[in-house]
Short mmCIF file of C-alpha atoms in Angstrom, two decimals:
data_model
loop_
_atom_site.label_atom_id
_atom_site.label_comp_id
_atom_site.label_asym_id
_atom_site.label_seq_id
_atom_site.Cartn_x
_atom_site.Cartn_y
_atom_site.Cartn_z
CA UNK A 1 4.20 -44.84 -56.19
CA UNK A 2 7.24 -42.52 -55.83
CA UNK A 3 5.16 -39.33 -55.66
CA UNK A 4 3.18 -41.41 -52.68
CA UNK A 5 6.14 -42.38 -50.62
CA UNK A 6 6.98 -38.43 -51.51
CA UNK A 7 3.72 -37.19 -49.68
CA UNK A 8 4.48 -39.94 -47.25
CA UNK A 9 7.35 -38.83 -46.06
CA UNK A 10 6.11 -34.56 -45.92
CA UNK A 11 3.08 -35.66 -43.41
CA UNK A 12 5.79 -38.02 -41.20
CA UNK A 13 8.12 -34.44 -41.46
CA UNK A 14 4.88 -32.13 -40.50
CA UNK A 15 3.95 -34.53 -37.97
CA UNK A 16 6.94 -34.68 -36.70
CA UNK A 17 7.98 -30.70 -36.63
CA UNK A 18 4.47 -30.10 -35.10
CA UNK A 19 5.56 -33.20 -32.08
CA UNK A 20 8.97 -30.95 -31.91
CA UNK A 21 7.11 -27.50 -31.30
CA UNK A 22 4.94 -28.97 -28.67
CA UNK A 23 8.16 -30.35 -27.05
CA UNK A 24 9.33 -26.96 -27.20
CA UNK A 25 6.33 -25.28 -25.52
CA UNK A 26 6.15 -28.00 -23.28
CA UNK A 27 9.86 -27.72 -22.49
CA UNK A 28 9.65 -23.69 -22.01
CA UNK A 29 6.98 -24.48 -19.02
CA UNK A 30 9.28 -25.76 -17.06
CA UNK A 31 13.24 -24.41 -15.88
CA UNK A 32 14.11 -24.09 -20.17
CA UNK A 33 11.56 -21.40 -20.42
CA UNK A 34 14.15 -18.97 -18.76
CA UNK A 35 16.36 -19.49 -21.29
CA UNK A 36 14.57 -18.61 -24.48
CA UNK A 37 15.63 -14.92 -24.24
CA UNK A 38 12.33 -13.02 -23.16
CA UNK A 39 10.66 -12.74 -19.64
CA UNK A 40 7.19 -10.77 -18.98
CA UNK A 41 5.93 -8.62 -16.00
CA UNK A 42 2.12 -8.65 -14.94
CA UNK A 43 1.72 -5.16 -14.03
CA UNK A 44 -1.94 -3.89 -13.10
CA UNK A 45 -4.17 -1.31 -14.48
CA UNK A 46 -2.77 1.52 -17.26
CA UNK A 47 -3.37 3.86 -15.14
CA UNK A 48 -2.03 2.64 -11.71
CA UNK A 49 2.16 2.07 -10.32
CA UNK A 50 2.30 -1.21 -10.90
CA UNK A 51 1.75 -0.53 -14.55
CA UNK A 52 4.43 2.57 -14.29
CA UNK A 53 6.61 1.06 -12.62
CA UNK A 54 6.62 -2.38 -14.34
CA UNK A 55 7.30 -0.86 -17.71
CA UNK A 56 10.38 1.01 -16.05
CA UNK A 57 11.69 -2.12 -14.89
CA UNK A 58 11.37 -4.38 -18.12
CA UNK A 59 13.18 -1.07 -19.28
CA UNK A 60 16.01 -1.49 -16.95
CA UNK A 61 15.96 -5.52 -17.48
CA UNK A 62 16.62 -5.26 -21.02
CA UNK A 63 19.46 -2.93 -20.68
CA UNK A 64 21.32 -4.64 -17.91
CA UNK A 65 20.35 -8.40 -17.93
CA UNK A 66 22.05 -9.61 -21.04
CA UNK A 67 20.52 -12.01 -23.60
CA UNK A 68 17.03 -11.12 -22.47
CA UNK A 69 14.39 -9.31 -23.78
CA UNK A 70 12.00 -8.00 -21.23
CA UNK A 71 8.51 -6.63 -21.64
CA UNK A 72 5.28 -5.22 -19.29
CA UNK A 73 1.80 -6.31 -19.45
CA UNK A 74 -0.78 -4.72 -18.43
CA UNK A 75 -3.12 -6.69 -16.60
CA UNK A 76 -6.00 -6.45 -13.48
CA UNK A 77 -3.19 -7.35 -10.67
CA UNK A 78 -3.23 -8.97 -7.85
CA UNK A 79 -4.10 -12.20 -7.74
CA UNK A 80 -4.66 -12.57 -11.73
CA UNK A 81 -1.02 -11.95 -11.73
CA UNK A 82 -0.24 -14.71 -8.88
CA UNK A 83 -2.23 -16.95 -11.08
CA UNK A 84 -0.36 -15.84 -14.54
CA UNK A 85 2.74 -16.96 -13.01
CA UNK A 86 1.79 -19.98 -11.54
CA UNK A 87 0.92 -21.26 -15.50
CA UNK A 88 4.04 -19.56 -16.58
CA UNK A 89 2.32 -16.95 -18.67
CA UNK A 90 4.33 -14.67 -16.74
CA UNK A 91 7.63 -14.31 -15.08
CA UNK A 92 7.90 -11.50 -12.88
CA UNK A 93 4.75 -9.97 -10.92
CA UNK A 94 3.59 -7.33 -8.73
CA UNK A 95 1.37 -8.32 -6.15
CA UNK A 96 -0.41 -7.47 -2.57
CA UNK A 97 1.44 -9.05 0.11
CA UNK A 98 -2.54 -10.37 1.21
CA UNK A 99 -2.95 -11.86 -2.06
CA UNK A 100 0.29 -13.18 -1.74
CA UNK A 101 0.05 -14.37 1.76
CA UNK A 102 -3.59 -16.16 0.37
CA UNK A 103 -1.61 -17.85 -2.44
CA UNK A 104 1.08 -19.42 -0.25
CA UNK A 105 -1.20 -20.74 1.90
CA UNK A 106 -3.78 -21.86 0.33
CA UNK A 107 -6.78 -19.45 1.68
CA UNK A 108 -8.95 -16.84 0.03
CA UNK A 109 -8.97 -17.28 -4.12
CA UNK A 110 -6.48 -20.03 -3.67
CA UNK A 111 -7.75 -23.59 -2.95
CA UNK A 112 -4.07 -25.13 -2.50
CA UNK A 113 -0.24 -23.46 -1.93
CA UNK A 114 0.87 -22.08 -4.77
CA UNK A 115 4.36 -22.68 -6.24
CA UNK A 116 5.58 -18.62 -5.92
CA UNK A 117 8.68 -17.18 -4.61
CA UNK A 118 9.10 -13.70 -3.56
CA UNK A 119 11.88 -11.14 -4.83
CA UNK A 120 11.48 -8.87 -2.44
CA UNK A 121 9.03 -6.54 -0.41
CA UNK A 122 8.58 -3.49 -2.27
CA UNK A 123 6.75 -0.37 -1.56
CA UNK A 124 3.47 -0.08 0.08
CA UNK A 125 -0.39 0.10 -1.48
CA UNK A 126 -2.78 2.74 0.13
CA UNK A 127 -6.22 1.93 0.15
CA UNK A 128 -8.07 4.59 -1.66
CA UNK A 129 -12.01 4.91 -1.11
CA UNK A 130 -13.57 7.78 -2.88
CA UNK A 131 -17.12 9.10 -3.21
CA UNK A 132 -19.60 11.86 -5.03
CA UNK A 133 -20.34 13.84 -2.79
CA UNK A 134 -23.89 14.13 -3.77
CA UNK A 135 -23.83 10.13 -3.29
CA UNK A 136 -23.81 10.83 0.54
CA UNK A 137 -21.30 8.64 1.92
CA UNK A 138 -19.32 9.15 4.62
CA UNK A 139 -18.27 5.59 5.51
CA UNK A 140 -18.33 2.39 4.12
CA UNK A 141 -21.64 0.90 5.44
CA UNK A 142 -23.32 4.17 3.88
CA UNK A 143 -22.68 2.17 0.52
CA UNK A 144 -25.43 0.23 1.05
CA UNK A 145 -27.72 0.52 -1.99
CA UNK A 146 -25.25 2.27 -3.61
CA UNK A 147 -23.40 1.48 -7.21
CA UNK A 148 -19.66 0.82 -6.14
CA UNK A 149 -16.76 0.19 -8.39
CA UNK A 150 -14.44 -2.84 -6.45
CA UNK A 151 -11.84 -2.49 -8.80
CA UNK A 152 -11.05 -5.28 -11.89
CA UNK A 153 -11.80 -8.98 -11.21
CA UNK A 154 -8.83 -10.92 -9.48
CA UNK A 155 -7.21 -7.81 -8.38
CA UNK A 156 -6.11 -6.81 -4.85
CA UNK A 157 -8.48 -4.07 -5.24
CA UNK A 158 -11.52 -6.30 -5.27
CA UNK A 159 -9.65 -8.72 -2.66
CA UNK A 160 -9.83 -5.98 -0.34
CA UNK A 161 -13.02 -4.07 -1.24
CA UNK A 162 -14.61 -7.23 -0.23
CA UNK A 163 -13.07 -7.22 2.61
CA UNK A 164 -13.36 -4.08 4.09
CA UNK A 165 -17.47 -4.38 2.82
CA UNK A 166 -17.78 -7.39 5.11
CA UNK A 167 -15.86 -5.66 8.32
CA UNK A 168 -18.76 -3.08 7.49
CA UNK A 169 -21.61 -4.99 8.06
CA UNK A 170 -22.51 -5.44 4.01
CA UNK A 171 -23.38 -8.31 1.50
CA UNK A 172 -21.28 -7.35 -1.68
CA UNK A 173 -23.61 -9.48 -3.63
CA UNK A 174 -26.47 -8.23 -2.65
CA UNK A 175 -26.21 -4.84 -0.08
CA UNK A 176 -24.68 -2.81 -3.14
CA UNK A 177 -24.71 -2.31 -7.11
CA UNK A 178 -21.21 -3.99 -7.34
CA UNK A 179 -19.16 -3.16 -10.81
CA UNK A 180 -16.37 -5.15 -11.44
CA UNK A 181 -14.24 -2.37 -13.24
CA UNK A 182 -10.91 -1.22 -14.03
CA UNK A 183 -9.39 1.99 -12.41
CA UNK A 184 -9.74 3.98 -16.47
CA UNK A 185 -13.33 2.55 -15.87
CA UNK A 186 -13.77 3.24 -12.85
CA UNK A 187 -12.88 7.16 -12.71
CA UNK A 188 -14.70 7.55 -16.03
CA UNK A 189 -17.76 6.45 -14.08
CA UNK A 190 -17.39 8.61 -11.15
CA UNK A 191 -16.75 11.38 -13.77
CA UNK A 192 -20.64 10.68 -15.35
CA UNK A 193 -22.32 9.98 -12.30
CA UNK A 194 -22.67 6.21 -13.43
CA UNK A 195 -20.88 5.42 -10.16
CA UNK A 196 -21.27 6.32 -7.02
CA UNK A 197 -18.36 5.49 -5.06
CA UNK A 198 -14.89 3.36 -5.52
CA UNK A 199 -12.01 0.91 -4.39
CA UNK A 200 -8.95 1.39 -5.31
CA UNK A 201 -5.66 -0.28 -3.85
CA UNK A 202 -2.15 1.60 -5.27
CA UNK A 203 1.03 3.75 -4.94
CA UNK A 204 1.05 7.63 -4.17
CA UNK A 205 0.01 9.43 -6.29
CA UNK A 206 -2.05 7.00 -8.44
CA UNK A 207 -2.22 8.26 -11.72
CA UNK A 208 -6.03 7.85 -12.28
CA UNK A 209 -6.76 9.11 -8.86
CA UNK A 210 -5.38 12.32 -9.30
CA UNK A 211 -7.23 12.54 -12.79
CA UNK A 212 -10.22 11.52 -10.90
CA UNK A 213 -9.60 14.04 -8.10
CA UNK A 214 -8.55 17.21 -10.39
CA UNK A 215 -10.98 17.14 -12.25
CA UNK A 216 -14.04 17.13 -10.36
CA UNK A 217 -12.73 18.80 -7.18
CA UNK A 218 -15.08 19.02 -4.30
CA UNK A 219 -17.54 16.83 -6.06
CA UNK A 220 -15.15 13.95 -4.68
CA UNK A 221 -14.54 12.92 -1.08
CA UNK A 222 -11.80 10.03 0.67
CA UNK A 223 -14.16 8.20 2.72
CA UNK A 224 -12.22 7.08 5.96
CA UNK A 225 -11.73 2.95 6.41
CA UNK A 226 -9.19 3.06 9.31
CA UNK A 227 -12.18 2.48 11.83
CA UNK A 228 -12.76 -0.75 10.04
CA UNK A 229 -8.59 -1.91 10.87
CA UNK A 230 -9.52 -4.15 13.85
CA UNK A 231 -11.86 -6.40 12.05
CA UNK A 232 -9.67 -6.91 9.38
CA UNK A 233 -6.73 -7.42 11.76
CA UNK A 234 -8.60 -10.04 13.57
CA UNK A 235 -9.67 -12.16 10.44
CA UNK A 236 -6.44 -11.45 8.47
CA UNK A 237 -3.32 -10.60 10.57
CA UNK A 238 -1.30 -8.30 10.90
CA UNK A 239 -0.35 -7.94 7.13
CA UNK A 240 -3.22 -4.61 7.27
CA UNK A 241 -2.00 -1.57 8.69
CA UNK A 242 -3.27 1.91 9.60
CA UNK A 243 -1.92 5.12 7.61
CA UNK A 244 -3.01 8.73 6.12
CA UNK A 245 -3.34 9.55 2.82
CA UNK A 246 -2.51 13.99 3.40
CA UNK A 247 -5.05 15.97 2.13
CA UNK A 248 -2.34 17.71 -0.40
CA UNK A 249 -0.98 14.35 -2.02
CA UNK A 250 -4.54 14.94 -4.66
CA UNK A 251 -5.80 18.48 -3.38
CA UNK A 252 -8.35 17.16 -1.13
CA UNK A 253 -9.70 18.93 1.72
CA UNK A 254 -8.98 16.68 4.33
CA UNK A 255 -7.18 13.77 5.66
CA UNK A 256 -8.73 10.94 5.49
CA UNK A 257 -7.78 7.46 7.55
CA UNK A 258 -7.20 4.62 5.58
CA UNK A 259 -5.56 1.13 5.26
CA UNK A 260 -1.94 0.26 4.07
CA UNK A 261 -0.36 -3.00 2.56
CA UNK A 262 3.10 -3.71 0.95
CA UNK A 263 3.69 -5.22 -2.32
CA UNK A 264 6.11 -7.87 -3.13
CA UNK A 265 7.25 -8.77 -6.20
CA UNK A 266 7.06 -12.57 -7.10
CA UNK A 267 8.42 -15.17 -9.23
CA UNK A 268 7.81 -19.55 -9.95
CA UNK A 269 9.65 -21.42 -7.58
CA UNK A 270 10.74 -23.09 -10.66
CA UNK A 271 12.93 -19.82 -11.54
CA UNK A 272 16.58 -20.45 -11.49
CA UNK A 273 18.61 -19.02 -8.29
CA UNK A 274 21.23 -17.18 -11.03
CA UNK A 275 18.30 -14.97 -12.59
CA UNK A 276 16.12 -14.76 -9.89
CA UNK A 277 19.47 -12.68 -8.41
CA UNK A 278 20.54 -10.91 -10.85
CA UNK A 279 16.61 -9.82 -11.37
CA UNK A 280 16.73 -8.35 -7.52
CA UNK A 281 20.42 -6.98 -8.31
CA UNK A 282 19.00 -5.04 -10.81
CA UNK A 283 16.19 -3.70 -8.91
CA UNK A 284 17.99 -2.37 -6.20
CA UNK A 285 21.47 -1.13 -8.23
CA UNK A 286 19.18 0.72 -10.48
CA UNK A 287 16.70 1.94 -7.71
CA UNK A 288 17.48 5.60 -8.73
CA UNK A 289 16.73 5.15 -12.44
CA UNK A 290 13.65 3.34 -11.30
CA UNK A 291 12.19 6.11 -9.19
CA UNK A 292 12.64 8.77 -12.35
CA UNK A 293 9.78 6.12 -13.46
CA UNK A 294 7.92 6.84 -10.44
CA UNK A 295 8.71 8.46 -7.06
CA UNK A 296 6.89 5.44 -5.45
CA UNK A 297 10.49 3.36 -6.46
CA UNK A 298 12.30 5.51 -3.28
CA UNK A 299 10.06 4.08 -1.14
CA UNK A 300 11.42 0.38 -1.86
CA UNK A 301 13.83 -0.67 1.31
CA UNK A 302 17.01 -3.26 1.51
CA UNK A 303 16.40 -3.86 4.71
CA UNK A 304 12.19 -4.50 4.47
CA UNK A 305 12.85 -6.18 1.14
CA UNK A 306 13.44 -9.59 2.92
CA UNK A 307 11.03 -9.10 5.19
CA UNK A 308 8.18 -11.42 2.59
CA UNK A 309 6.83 -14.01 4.93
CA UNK A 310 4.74 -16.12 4.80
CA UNK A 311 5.59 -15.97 0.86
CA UNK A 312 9.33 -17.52 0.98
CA UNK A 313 12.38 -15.17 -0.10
CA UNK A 314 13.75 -17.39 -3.74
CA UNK A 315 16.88 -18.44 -3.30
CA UNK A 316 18.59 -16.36 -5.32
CA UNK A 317 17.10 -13.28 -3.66
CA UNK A 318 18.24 -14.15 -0.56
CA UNK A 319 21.76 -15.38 -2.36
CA UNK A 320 21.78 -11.49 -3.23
CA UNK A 321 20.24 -9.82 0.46
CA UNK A 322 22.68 -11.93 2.48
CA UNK A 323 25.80 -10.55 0.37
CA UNK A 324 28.90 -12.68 -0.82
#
């Protein structure tokens, strides 16, 4: 009887330390998650800026934000990252301002608002579209029939591949060979012939473009998008810009026109105003250390780092822009 009321009593204690460590998880969802000592970034591709950049930041968060351990995970971007920190499997994330824009209002891959909050504006993406030459392309609605790399799934990449394929007049599910593929993927493609063309949304110089671009030389071309800016204006906003990318930034022979958008990095609404600060005082006090990561880091501004709308500025953020 005693050894019963013995084995009695271990299954009530299991039961009941199991019941505890769900509390705990549970718990950790909401505002107590910030305080268990670690926080996460959702980076982007390995061989992209976000991914650079977001391991040089964890870096300089877990030698300047005490009690916390900080880490960077690669992941494909955009608006899987959006959606990572929305169920709290992340803390911190680089995103496109469109994806962004789509997430607080409830449009594109997003069928509600989304609970985000935005650090600040960072630096801006550049819309890379690249081509074998002996795939004869020379603008987007030449891809038609043609195997095309968007970029990984729920990325910004593929947000605005499928964008810019629409403003061109083409059916991504049908007009092309559409591959879903990361940018290591993608160039390694290009690089065998298995693809004929790519997508790619990301800082200058984008590690796995210039890989891309060294190695096979003229065998690559930029394929100009800029002609396609009004269409996307008109459906989107103003969020799409026109830029270059300069023929010497990868070696290329010529300019080519293309399409710009910033990044912003984002946090849960549920993040408290104290971290979400000192996370943004960190960024910006530790710019220079940042941009020994990646040059892209200079680029970041104080005074376009407000500028997040419609994605609203965190509290704590804005505690830290508008000064003591």
């Amino acid at each position: 009887m005693r050894s019963v009321t013995r084995i009695g009593a271990i299954v009530v204690s299991l039961v009941l330390g199991l019941t505890a460590c769900g509390g705990e998880r549970q718990s950790l969802a909401g505002g107590d998650r910030y305080k268990n000592g670690r926080l996460s970034i959702a980076t982007g591709n390995t061989t992209g800026v976000y991914y650079q950049l977001g391991g040089g930041y964890a870096d300089l968060l877990s030698k300047n934000l005490p009690d916390y351990q900080v880490t960077a995970e690669a992941t494909g971007a955009s608006v899987e990252n959006i959606q990572r920190v929305v169920r709290g499997d992340s803390d911190i994330a680089f995103t496109l301002a469109d994806a962004a824009s789509d997430a607080a209002t409830g449009k594109g891959a997003f069928s509600s608002p989304q609970p985000i909050r935005a650090l600040a504006r960072i630096y801006t993406n550049y819309t890379h579209v690249i081509a074998r030459t002996d795939a004869n392309i020379h603008s987007v609605a030449d891809m038609k029939g043609k195997r095309v790399s968007i970029g990984s799934p729920n990325s910004g990449t593929e947000n605005i591949a499928l964008r810019l394929l629409e403003a061109a007049g083409l059916d991504p599910a049908s007009d092309i060979d559409k591959q879903s593929l990361s940018l290591p993927e993608t160039v390694q493609g290009v690089k065998d012939g298995t693809i004929d063309a790519l997508f790619w949304s990301g800082g200058l110089p984008t590690g796995g473009i210039t890989d891309l671009t060294t190695t096979l030389k003229e065998e690559v071309v930029f394929v100009p998008i800029d002609d396609l800016l009004p269409k996307l204006q008109a459906k989107y906003g103003p969020t799409y810009q026109a830029s270059t990318l300069k023929k010497e930034l990868y070696g290329t022979s010529a300019d080519a026109g293309t399409i710009i958008v910033p990044n912003l990095l984002i946090v849960s609404e549920k993040m408290p105003a104290e971290l979400a600060g000192e996370l943004t005082r960190i960024l910006f006090e530790r710019q220079a250390d940042l941009a020994k990561v990646h040059p892209e880091a200079n680029n970041i501004s104080r005074d376009n780092a407000p500028k997040t709308e419609p994605v609203i500025l965190h509290d704590g953020a804005r505690k830290y822009f508008e000064g003591p």
